[in-house]
Tab-separated table of C-alpha atoms and ligand atoms in Angstrom:
chain	number	residue	atom	x	y	z
A	1	UNK	CA	12.783	25.976	-6.122
A	2	UNK	CA	9.644	24.235	-4.899
A	3	UNK	CA	6.853	22.961	-7.181
A	4	UNK	CA	4.489	25.355	-5.466
A	5	UNK	CA	3.491	28.372	-7.388
A	6	UNK	CA	2.294	31.309	-5.567
A	7	UNK	CA	-1.679	30.522	-5.386
A	8	UNK	CA	-1.022	26.968	-4.470
A	9	UNK	CA	1.608	28.141	-1.619
A	10	UNK	CA	-1.296	30.216	-0.527
A	11	UNK	CA	-3.696	27.074	-0.280
A	12	UNK	CA	-1.305	25.001	1.179
A	13	UNK	CA	-0.524	27.440	3.859
A	14	UNK	CA	-4.284	27.569	4.592
A	15	UNK	CA	-4.547	23.810	4.338
A	16	UNK	CA	-2.010	23.357	7.254
A	17	UNK	CA	-3.800	25.494	9.418
A	18	UNK	CA	-6.818	22.952	9.567
A	19	UNK	CA	-5.375	19.476	8.252
A	20	UNK	CA	-2.296	18.031	9.861
A	21	UNK	CA	0.578	19.014	7.676
A	22	UNK	CA	-1.923	20.197	5.128
A	23	UNK	CA	-2.884	16.627	4.005
A	24	UNK	CA	-5.574	14.011	4.806
A	25	UNK	CA	-3.244	11.089	3.735
A	26	UNK	CA	0.458	10.703	5.030
A	27	UNK	CA	1.504	9.616	1.379
A	28	UNK	CA	0.358	13.089	0.121
A	29	UNK	CA	2.878	15.025	1.936
A	30	UNK	CA	5.739	16.168	0.043
A	31	UNK	CA	7.339	18.494	2.284
A	32	UNK	CA	6.827	22.388	2.664
A	33	UNK	CA	7.513	23.725	-0.875
A	34	UNK	CA	6.511	20.632	-3.110
A	35	UNK	CA	3.155	19.640	-1.528
A	36	UNK	CA	0.760	20.672	-4.200
A	37	UNK	CA	-3.256	21.664	-3.916
A	38	UNK	CA	-5.199	20.549	-6.921
A	39	UNK	CA	-8.070	22.444	-8.145
A	40	UNK	CA	-9.787	19.809	-10.307
A	41	UNK	CA	-9.224	17.048	-12.704
A	42	UNK	CA	-10.529	16.149	-16.186
A	43	UNK	CA	-9.643	13.286	-18.309
A	44	UNK	CA	-5.822	12.250	-17.992
A	45	UNK	CA	-5.096	15.816	-16.424
A	46	UNK	CA	-5.030	17.785	-12.943
A	47	UNK	CA	-4.636	21.360	-12.439
A	48	UNK	CA	-3.110	22.908	-9.362
A	49	UNK	CA	-4.428	26.318	-7.622
A	50	UNK	CA	-1.957	28.358	-10.085
A	51	UNK	CA	-3.691	26.655	-13.324
A	52	UNK	CA	-0.448	24.517	-14.013
A	53	UNK	CA	-1.961	21.397	-16.051
A	54	UNK	CA	-0.401	18.187	-15.671
A	55	UNK	CA	-0.594	14.771	-16.969
A	56	UNK	CA	-1.398	12.424	-14.359
A	57	UNK	CA	0.200	9.044	-13.791
A	58	UNK	CA	-0.486	8.724	-10.248
A	59	UNK	CA	-4.183	8.824	-10.676
A	60	UNK	CA	-4.747	8.863	-6.855
A	61	UNK	CA	-2.415	6.021	-6.790
A	62	UNK	CA	-4.530	4.009	-9.255
A	63	UNK	CA	-8.259	4.172	-8.822
A	64	UNK	CA	-8.785	6.798	-12.018
A	65	UNK	CA	-9.024	4.160	-14.491
A	66	UNK	CA	-11.260	5.990	-17.239
A	67	UNK	CA	-10.005	9.269	-16.400
A	68	UNK	CA	-10.638	12.242	-13.906
A	69	UNK	CA	-14.548	13.257	-13.850
A	70	UNK	CA	-15.685	10.681	-16.369
A	71	UNK	CA	-18.851	12.156	-17.738
A	72	UNK	CA	-20.657	8.694	-17.374
A	73	UNK	CA	-19.691	8.078	-13.843
A	74	UNK	CA	-20.521	11.391	-12.601
A	75	UNK	CA	-23.896	11.315	-14.070
A	76	UNK	CA	-24.666	8.066	-12.354
A	77	UNK	CA	-23.376	9.226	-9.196
A	78	UNK	CA	-25.299	12.658	-9.542
A	79	UNK	CA	-28.544	10.459	-9.926
A	80	UNK	CA	-27.711	8.141	-6.989
A	81	UNK	CA	-26.994	11.312	-4.560
A	82	UNK	CA	-30.236	12.772	-5.442
A	83	UNK	CA	-32.141	9.550	-4.788
A	84	UNK	CA	-30.646	9.078	-1.246
A	85	UNK	CA	-27.673	7.072	-0.515
A	86	UNK	CA	-27.768	5.330	2.981
A	87	UNK	CA	-30.679	3.235	4.061
A	88	UNK	CA	-29.273	0.594	6.307
A	89	UNK	CA	-31.029	-1.881	4.080
A	90	UNK	CA	-30.213	-3.415	0.590
A	91	UNK	CA	-30.765	-1.226	-2.416
A	92	UNK	CA	-31.556	-1.689	-5.955
A	93	UNK	CA	-28.374	-0.096	-7.138
A	94	UNK	CA	-26.224	-2.174	-4.889
A	95	UNK	CA	-27.864	-5.287	-6.387
A	96	UNK	CA	-27.205	-4.469	-9.764
A	97	UNK	CA	-23.504	-2.936	-8.994
A	98	UNK	CA	-22.936	-6.662	-7.397
A	99	UNK	CA	-24.273	-8.286	-10.486
A	100	UNK	CA	-22.159	-6.320	-12.791
A	101	UNK	CA	-19.275	-7.000	-10.600
A	102	UNK	CA	-19.524	-10.734	-10.889
A	103	UNK	CA	-19.974	-10.418	-15.013
A	104	UNK	CA	-16.445	-8.816	-15.070
A	105	UNK	CA	-15.013	-11.148	-12.374
A	106	UNK	CA	-16.719	-14.515	-12.831
A	107	UNK	CA	-14.848	-16.320	-10.365
A	108	UNK	CA	-16.236	-14.500	-7.738
A	109	UNK	CA	-19.589	-16.262	-6.327
A	110	UNK	CA	-20.373	-13.766	-3.528
A	111	UNK	CA	-19.039	-10.330	-2.312
A	112	UNK	CA	-19.707	-7.704	0.201
A	113	UNK	CA	-19.191	-4.178	-0.567
A	114	UNK	CA	-17.293	-1.770	1.625
A	115	UNK	CA	-15.523	1.577	1.220
A	116	UNK	CA	-11.640	1.339	1.361
A	117	UNK	CA	-8.898	-1.154	0.417
A	118	UNK	CA	-8.066	-1.045	4.146
A	119	UNK	CA	-11.509	-2.146	5.194
A	120	UNK	CA	-11.828	-5.040	2.893
A	121	UNK	CA	-8.293	-6.486	3.720
A	122	UNK	CA	-9.041	-6.244	7.182
A	123	UNK	CA	-12.504	-8.259	6.434
A	124	UNK	CA	-10.759	-10.784	4.515
A	125	UNK	CA	-8.057	-11.270	7.162
A	126	UNK	CA	-10.916	-11.655	10.011
A	127	UNK	CA	-12.749	-13.976	7.574
A	128	UNK	CA	-9.681	-16.366	7.073
A	129	UNK	CA	-9.084	-16.184	10.702
A	130	UNK	CA	-12.602	-17.180	11.633
A	131	UNK	CA	-13.157	-19.907	9.016
A	132	UNK	CA	-10.044	-21.633	9.813
A	133	UNK	CA	-9.742	-21.120	13.617
A	134	UNK	CA	-6.365	-20.090	13.151
A	135	UNK	CA	-4.401	-16.698	13.844
A	136	UNK	CA	-1.098	-16.267	11.873
A	137	UNK	CA	-1.359	-14.602	8.652
A	138	UNK	CA	1.349	-14.696	5.934
A	139	UNK	CA	2.221	-11.472	3.891
A	140	UNK	CA	5.373	-10.723	1.650
A	141	UNK	CA	7.729	-8.141	1.964
A	142	UNK	CA	7.242	-4.838	0.207
A	143	UNK	CA	3.570	-5.219	0.017
A	144	UNK	CA	1.076	-2.993	1.353
A	145	UNK	CA	-2.532	-4.013	2.102
A	146	UNK	CA	-3.843	-0.825	4.041
A	147	UNK	CA	-3.327	0.990	7.300
A	148	UNK	CA	-4.384	-1.535	9.783
A	149	UNK	CA	-2.433	-3.043	12.419
A	150	UNK	CA	-2.522	-6.685	11.275
A	151	UNK	CA	-0.777	-5.893	7.898
A	152	UNK	CA	1.501	-2.860	8.496
A	153	UNK	CA	4.837	-4.989	8.547
A	154	UNK	CA	7.769	-5.131	6.112
A	155	UNK	CA	5.748	-2.683	3.833
A	156	UNK	CA	7.585	-0.888	0.824
A	157	UNK	CA	8.105	2.309	2.716
A	158	UNK	CA	10.593	0.507	4.969
A	159	UNK	CA	14.360	-0.414	4.389
A	160	UNK	CA	14.740	-3.149	2.070
A	161	UNK	CA	18.286	-3.816	3.799
A	162	UNK	CA	16.851	-4.562	7.240
A	163	UNK	CA	14.769	-7.588	6.632
A	164	UNK	CA	17.137	-10.116	8.037
A	165	UNK	CA	17.811	-13.444	6.605
A	166	UNK	CA	15.456	-14.653	4.058
A	167	UNK	CA	15.603	-17.973	6.099
A	168	UNK	CA	14.382	-16.142	8.987
A	169	UNK	CA	13.063	-12.715	7.999
A	170	UNK	CA	12.420	-9.803	10.554
A	171	UNK	CA	8.698	-8.216	10.347
A	172	UNK	CA	9.540	-4.620	10.474
A	173	UNK	CA	7.044	-2.724	11.931
A	174	UNK	CA	5.780	0.324	9.685
A	175	UNK	CA	4.356	2.395	12.408
A	176	UNK	CA	4.317	3.142	16.292
A	177	UNK	CA	1.277	2.361	17.713
A	178	UNK	CA	0.830	-1.434	16.835
A	179	UNK	CA	0.654	-3.596	19.762
A	180	UNK	CA	3.548	-5.627	20.302
A	181	UNK	CA	1.335	-8.867	20.578
A	182	UNK	CA	0.103	-8.461	16.966
A	183	UNK	CA	3.722	-9.107	15.442
A	184	UNK	CA	3.637	-12.480	16.786
A	185	UNK	CA	0.343	-13.066	14.346
A	186	UNK	CA	2.310	-12.195	10.987
A	187	UNK	CA	5.135	-13.912	9.313
A	188	UNK	CA	6.638	-11.997	6.624
A	189	UNK	CA	8.531	-13.897	3.457
A	190	UNK	CA	10.363	-12.406	0.195
A	191	UNK	CA	8.328	-12.168	-2.509
A	192	UNK	CA	8.753	-15.153	-5.298
A	193	UNK	CA	10.389	-17.191	-2.809
A	194	UNK	CA	8.439	-20.221	-2.732
A	195	UNK	CA	10.994	-22.224	-0.839
A	196	UNK	CA	10.670	-19.782	1.809
A	197	UNK	CA	6.602	-20.355	1.922
A	198	UNK	CA	7.214	-24.149	1.926
A	199	UNK	CA	9.704	-24.043	4.751
A	200	UNK	CA	7.442	-21.909	6.734
A	201	UNK	CA	4.497	-24.086	6.184
A	202	UNK	CA	6.438	-27.288	6.845
A	203	UNK	CA	7.284	-25.785	10.411
A	204	UNK	CA	3.904	-23.914	11.451
A	205	UNK	CA	1.405	-24.621	8.428
A	206	UNK	CA	-1.413	-25.877	11.010
A	207	UNK	CA	-1.586	-22.535	12.792
A	208	UNK	CA	-1.706	-20.358	9.558
A	209	UNK	CA	-4.971	-19.108	8.622
A	210	UNK	CA	-4.061	-17.398	5.335
A	211	UNK	CA	-1.470	-16.058	3.209
A	212	UNK	CA	-2.502	-12.504	1.727
A	213	UNK	CA	-0.704	-11.344	-1.498
A	214	UNK	CA	-0.638	-8.737	-4.087
A	215	UNK	CA	-0.499	-10.990	-6.933
A	216	UNK	CA	2.112	-8.481	-8.583
A	217	UNK	CA	3.784	-5.912	-6.276
A	218	UNK	CA	1.732	-2.805	-6.992
A	219	UNK	CA	3.467	-1.154	-4.395
A	220	UNK	CA	6.819	-1.791	-4.965
A	221	UNK	CA	7.940	-1.217	-8.708
A	222	UNK	CA	5.095	-3.454	-10.325
A	223	UNK	CA	7.235	-6.481	-9.593
A	224	UNK	CA	5.728	-9.671	-11.280
A	225	UNK	CA	5.317	-13.024	-9.914
A	226	UNK	CA	7.953	-15.559	-11.327
A	227	UNK	CA	6.086	-18.505	-13.008
A	228	UNK	CA	5.205	-21.013	-10.672
A	229	UNK	CA	4.986	-18.741	-7.575
A	230	UNK	CA	1.079	-18.066	-7.447
A	231	UNK	CA	0.309	-21.721	-8.642
A	232	UNK	CA	2.711	-22.792	-5.696
A	233	UNK	CA	0.829	-20.433	-3.200
A	234	UNK	CA	-2.439	-22.175	-4.179
A	235	UNK	CA	-1.248	-25.837	-3.759
A	236	UNK	CA	0.387	-24.909	-0.297
A	237	UNK	CA	-2.833	-23.354	0.908
A	238	UNK	CA	-4.800	-26.463	-0.445
A	239	UNK	CA	-2.288	-28.590	1.267
A	240	UNK	CA	-2.404	-27.165	4.586
A	241	UNK	CA	-6.351	-26.000	4.599
A	242	UNK	CA	-5.051	-22.021	4.681
A	243	UNK	CA	-7.142	-19.496	2.854
A	244	UNK	CA	-5.432	-17.577	-0.382
A	245	UNK	CA	-6.279	-13.966	-0.314
A	246	UNK	CA	-5.433	-12.204	-3.329
A	247	UNK	CA	-5.303	-8.364	-2.563
A	248	UNK	CA	-6.523	-6.993	-5.805
A	249	UNK	CA	-7.118	-3.195	-4.652
A	250	UNK	CA	-4.601	-2.424	-7.447
A	251	UNK	CA	-4.578	-5.064	-9.757
A	252	UNK	CA	-8.255	-5.481	-9.867
A	253	UNK	CA	-10.114	-4.139	-13.135
A	254	UNK	CA	-6.739	-2.978	-14.389
A	255	UNK	CA	-4.284	-5.810	-14.894
A	256	UNK	CA	-7.170	-7.480	-16.721
A	257	UNK	CA	-11.195	-7.026	-16.535
A	258	UNK	CA	-11.076	-10.070	-14.202
A	259	UNK	CA	-7.991	-8.670	-12.544
A	260	UNK	CA	-4.890	-11.002	-11.531
A	261	UNK	CA	-7.030	-14.049	-11.153
A	262	UNK	CA	-7.851	-13.920	-14.949
A	263	UNK	CA	-4.446	-12.533	-15.960
A	264	UNK	CA	-2.192	-15.188	-14.163
A	265	UNK	CA	-5.136	-17.820	-14.070
A	266	UNK	CA	-4.709	-18.552	-10.786
A	267	UNK	CA	-7.856	-18.618	-8.300
A	268	UNK	CA	-7.793	-17.612	-4.783
A	269	UNK	CA	-10.350	-18.145	-1.814
A	270	UNK	CA	-11.025	-14.452	-1.304
A	271	UNK	CA	-10.283	-11.442	-3.251
A	272	UNK	CA	-10.052	-7.662	-2.237
A	273	UNK	CA	-10.869	-5.038	-4.458
A	274	UNK	CA	-11.186	-1.182	-4.470
A	275	UNK	CA	-9.321	1.519	-6.548
A	276	UNK	CA	-10.322	0.890	-10.355
A	277	UNK	CA	-13.793	-0.474	-9.543
A	278	UNK	CA	-14.942	2.996	-8.731
A	279	UNK	CA	-13.041	5.439	-10.811
A	280	UNK	CA	-12.141	7.429	-7.700
A	281	UNK	CA	-15.241	6.916	-5.640
A	282	UNK	CA	-14.891	5.303	-2.485
A	283	UNK	CA	-16.272	1.530	-3.145
A	284	UNK	CA	-14.764	-1.664	-2.182
A	285	UNK	CA	-15.254	-5.404	-2.081
A	286	UNK	CA	-14.216	-8.442	-0.185
A	287	UNK	CA	-15.518	-11.248	-2.614
A	288	UNK	CA	-14.920	-14.999	-2.985
A	289	UNK	CA	-16.078	-18.349	-3.689
A	290	UNK	CA	-17.108	-21.470	-1.870
A	291	UNK	CA	-17.326	-22.057	1.949
A	292	UNK	CA	-14.906	-19.156	2.884
A	293	UNK	CA	-16.847	-16.081	1.641
A	294	UNK	CA	-20.151	-17.824	2.958
A	295	UNK	CA	-18.834	-18.132	6.367
A	296	UNK	CA	-19.781	-14.272	7.036
A	297	UNK	CA	-22.728	-15.066	8.845
A	298	UNK	CA	-24.498	-13.196	12.123
A	299	UNK	CA	-23.101	-14.212	15.046
A	300	UNK	CA	-20.395	-16.128	13.536
A	301	UNK	CA	-17.778	-13.928	11.619
A	302	UNK	CA	-18.467	-10.075	11.652
A	303	UNK	CA	-18.734	-7.643	8.906
A	304	UNK	CA	-20.449	-4.549	8.777
A	305	UNK	CA	-20.401	-0.820	7.697
A	306	UNK	CA	-22.915	2.313	7.833
A	307	UNK	CA	-21.698	3.264	4.276
A	308	UNK	CA	-21.128	-0.260	2.791
A	309	UNK	CA	-23.051	-0.487	-0.487
A	310	UNK	CA	-24.215	3.311	-0.460
A	311	UNK	CA	-25.873	4.530	-3.390
A	312	UNK	CA	-23.078	6.848	-4.612
A	313	UNK	CA	-20.219	4.188	-4.117
A	314	UNK	CA	-22.282	1.496	-5.963
A	315	UNK	CA	-23.503	3.621	-8.850
A	316	UNK	CA	-19.977	4.828	-9.337
A	317	UNK	CA	-18.952	1.145	-9.560
A	318	UNK	CA	-21.692	-0.114	-11.649
A	319	UNK	CA	-21.075	2.993	-14.344
A	320	UNK	CA	-17.247	2.055	-14.032
A	321	UNK	CA	-17.403	-1.532	-14.660
A	322	UNK	CA	-20.102	-1.155	-17.354
A	323	UNK	CA	-17.549	1.023	-19.317
A	324	UNK	CA	-14.724	-1.575	-18.854
A	325	UNK	CA	-17.000	-4.298	-19.851
A	326	UNK	CA	-16.985	-2.919	-23.285
A	327	UNK	CA	-13.144	-3.832	-23.396
A	328	UNK	CA	-12.151	-0.579	-24.959
A	329	UNK	CA	-10.837	1.270	-21.981
A	330	UNK	CA	-8.032	-1.609	-20.962
A	331	UNK	CA	-7.279	-2.155	-24.741
A	332	UNK	CA	-6.561	1.908	-24.831
A	333	UNK	CA	-4.453	1.622	-21.751
A	334	UNK	CA	-2.476	-1.411	-22.835
A	335	UNK	CA	-1.754	0.424	-26.176
A	336	UNK	CA	-0.559	3.771	-24.510
A	337	UNK	CA	1.231	1.688	-21.742
A	338	UNK	CA	3.425	-0.182	-24.392
A	339	UNK	CA	4.230	2.805	-26.214
A	340	UNK	CA	5.267	4.363	-22.971
A	341	UNK	CA	7.213	1.509	-21.965
A	342	UNK	CA	8.999	1.199	-25.256
A	343	UNK	CA	9.748	4.853	-25.411
A	344	UNK	CA	11.087	5.162	-22.083
A	345	UNK	CA	13.429	2.262	-22.357
A	346	UNK	CA	14.528	3.820	-25.697
A	347	UNK	CA	15.235	7.015	-24.067
A	348	UNK	CA	17.391	5.334	-20.944
A	349	UNK	CA	19.072	2.716	-23.447
A	350	UNK	CA	20.383	5.765	-25.482
A	351	UNK	CA	22.033	7.347	-22.719
A	352	UNK	CA	23.305	4.187	-21.296
A	353	UNK	CA	21.298	4.269	-17.884
A	354	UNK	CA	20.919	0.939	-16.678
A	355	UNK	CA	17.342	0.167	-15.984
A	356	UNK	CA	14.606	-2.328	-16.287
A	357	UNK	CA	10.886	-1.801	-17.014
A	358	UNK	CA	8.935	-3.534	-14.939
A	359	UNK	CA	5.045	-4.345	-14.345
A	360	UNK	CA	2.541	-4.250	-17.196
A	361	UNK	CA	1.298	-1.446	-19.357
A	362	UNK	CA	-1.579	-0.233	-17.185
A	363	UNK	CA	0.726	-0.194	-14.236
A	364	UNK	CA	4.495	-0.098	-14.890
A	365	UNK	CA	7.785	1.102	-13.078
A	366	UNK	CA	11.224	2.258	-14.132
A	367	UNK	CA	13.879	0.466	-12.204
A	368	UNK	CA	17.251	2.037	-12.300
A	369	UNK	CA	20.028	-0.574	-11.681
A	370	UNK	CA	21.983	-3.328	-13.499
A	371	UNK	CA	20.261	-6.146	-12.012
A	372	UNK	CA	16.480	-6.993	-12.759
A	373	UNK	CA	14.702	-7.002	-9.213
A	374	UNK	CA	12.233	-10.087	-8.312
A	375	UNK	CA	11.588	-8.738	-4.767
A	376	UNK	CA	11.666	-5.783	-2.209
A	377	UNK	CA	15.152	-6.786	-1.060
A	378	UNK	CA	16.537	-6.421	-4.515
A	379	UNK	CA	15.315	-2.797	-4.865
A	380	UNK	CA	17.936	-1.528	-2.627
A	381	UNK	CA	20.080	-1.231	-5.713
A	382	UNK	CA	17.595	1.418	-7.470
A	383	UNK	CA	19.225	4.702	-8.020
A	384	UNK	CA	16.356	6.540	-6.157
A	385	UNK	CA	18.105	9.860	-6.315
A	386	UNK	CA	18.354	9.958	-10.054
A	387	UNK	CA	14.762	8.751	-10.454
A	388	UNK	CA	13.418	11.412	-8.253
A	389	UNK	CA	15.182	14.128	-10.097
A	390	UNK	CA	13.761	12.738	-13.410
A	391	UNK	CA	10.330	12.757	-11.749
A	392	UNK	CA	10.738	16.340	-10.423
A	393	UNK	CA	11.949	17.756	-13.604
A	394	UNK	CA	8.825	15.997	-15.306
A	395	UNK	CA	6.625	17.596	-13.157
A	396	UNK	CA	7.936	20.963	-13.642
A	397	UNK	CA	7.357	20.249	-17.331
A	398	UNK	CA	3.538	19.171	-16.684
A	399	UNK	CA	3.760	15.467	-16.603
A	400	UNK	CA	3.275	14.141	-12.961
A	401	UNK	CA	4.553	10.732	-12.198
A	402	UNK	CA	5.121	9.731	-8.556
A	403	UNK	CA	8.581	10.640	-7.653
A	404	UNK	CA	8.947	7.224	-5.464
A	405	UNK	CA	10.019	4.720	-7.913
A	406	UNK	CA	8.061	2.289	-5.806
A	407	UNK	CA	4.696	3.759	-6.853
A	408	UNK	CA	4.121	2.557	-10.533
A	409	UNK	CA	2.936	4.802	-13.519
A	410	UNK	CA	-0.989	4.343	-13.619
A	411	UNK	CA	-2.550	4.982	-16.951
A	412	UNK	CA	-6.146	5.731	-17.688
A	413	UNK	CA	-8.349	5.406	-20.642
A	414	UNK	CA	-8.460	9.204	-21.516
A	415	UNK	CA	-4.844	9.137	-22.424
A	416	UNK	CA	-4.461	10.345	-26.015
A	417	UNK	CA	-1.706	9.373	-28.458
A	418	UNK	CA	-0.836	13.134	-28.130
A	419	UNK	CA	-0.402	13.008	-24.362
A	420	UNK	CA	1.905	9.770	-24.678
A	421	UNK	CA	4.044	11.629	-27.394
A	422	UNK	CA	4.159	14.539	-24.654
A	423	UNK	CA	5.162	12.449	-22.175
A	424	UNK	CA	8.075	10.799	-23.986
A	425	UNK	CA	9.270	14.129	-25.172
A	426	UNK	CA	9.199	15.429	-21.401
A	427	UNK	CA	10.855	12.194	-20.209
A	428	UNK	CA	13.727	12.853	-22.494
A	429	UNK	CA	14.193	16.354	-21.478
A	430	UNK	CA	14.064	15.411	-17.674
A	431	UNK	CA	16.537	12.603	-18.151
A	432	UNK	CA	19.012	14.917	-19.926
A	433	UNK	CA	18.456	17.859	-16.992
A	434	UNK	CA	18.770	15.228	-14.274
A	435	UNK	CA	22.069	13.549	-15.930
A	436	UNK	CA	23.597	16.879	-17.046
B	1	PMP	N1	-4.127	-2.883	-0.635
B	1	PMP	C1	-3.454	-2.563	-1.629
B	1	PMP	C2	-2.747	-3.471	-2.461
B	1	PMP	C3	-3.239	-1.314	-1.967
B	1	PMP	O1	-2.155	-0.689	-2.828
B	1	PMP	C4	-3.796	-0.231	-1.154
B	1	PMP	C5	-3.725	1.350	-1.104
B	1	PMP	N2	-2.835	1.865	-1.971
B	1	PMP	C6	-4.748	-0.809	-0.009
B	1	PMP	C7	-4.782	-2.329	0.042
B	1	PMP	C8	-5.381	0.193	1.051
B	1	PMP	O2	-6.452	0.632	0.251
B	1	PMP	P1	-6.881	2.132	1.026
B	1	PMP	O3	-6.021	3.142	0.870
B	1	PMP	O4	-8.195	2.339	0.014
B	1	PMP	O5	-7.392	1.847	2.467
């Protein structure tokens, strides 16, 4: 039996008449009987069209850091919407939001607002190329930087067993429709393999514009960088005059207030932010320090966007970041996340299921295998079938993780102690069901 109740099914049938496969983003399609239609969200909960309530650990793949429909964010957004949103001129709310952003992420000297993660990684890549006069970009296997052509290679959705030798990695194209010429401009490497990065730079460092990296693998089990990896990337970029881009779309305002830069103590030239900075509203930023970000100049390197810095988006960002600046939301998330990680490892340990809890409390994953993974290639050993069976059994009991283990559990500050306890009870029942 699928996840859809009768009303949800009715709405999904209706959705399919207008939206391709009934969705607006490919990752939301779970097949004919399991794709849900959501009526609303509040705090840590979402409700489907049949009135089933779920504790939400997907949170739109990360953005909803405070909880769905946070009242302060909603009020700021309503006020901004009524004041007019789009002027093709700088507006007061935008200046205030940029100042608040910099208070939270002090390494950033300048930024430009935009709307989505895809847009800002695209801008960062162009900026790096324009600044260095070079074309090649390095990315890591299992990382996702959005849907533009330049970064759709060796993403975590593909096969971890078809990536070639780590000495000569094969960039796996993640979609049809990407021009063949683009492939020549990307180099894909295993995450955490500093030697591979050094080898590549020794042979072609002079033509590499940038390394773009999710400082932890937010799209692949939340895998963490090994000691020395991020400082090594910083050193190599400095040595070869390449730009270091931290894609903080998932880690920004979640891993720490100042994102991965604060958490790991390594400072990139450019950072890309979206998701948690707007609690679910479409707001993003390409940010940086020094001459690289300042190279955005008319007639030199282009950046633009009709909706960039619109009143609603920046009002959402300011209200969200103001709340995060109190320190309370991330402290709450840390505590709830620790309890969940400990509880989950306890349940799996008691049943003798080989596992590793990866990531951090604010975004952690459950990896089901003996060997701890350090990169995307290692994830081939994960028991995806058992993981999905546990996830589906949880959803049927009102707790909603992503059933593809690549995507971490995301936590929001609205999660109560009772929600955490319920989650652990449900997890235990789901494991029992999936292994019976
Ligand atoms: N970068 C990272 C690290 C992401 O996780 C994502 C989305 N999951 C993106 C970029 C793209 O963001 P968007 O979906 O807003 O275009």
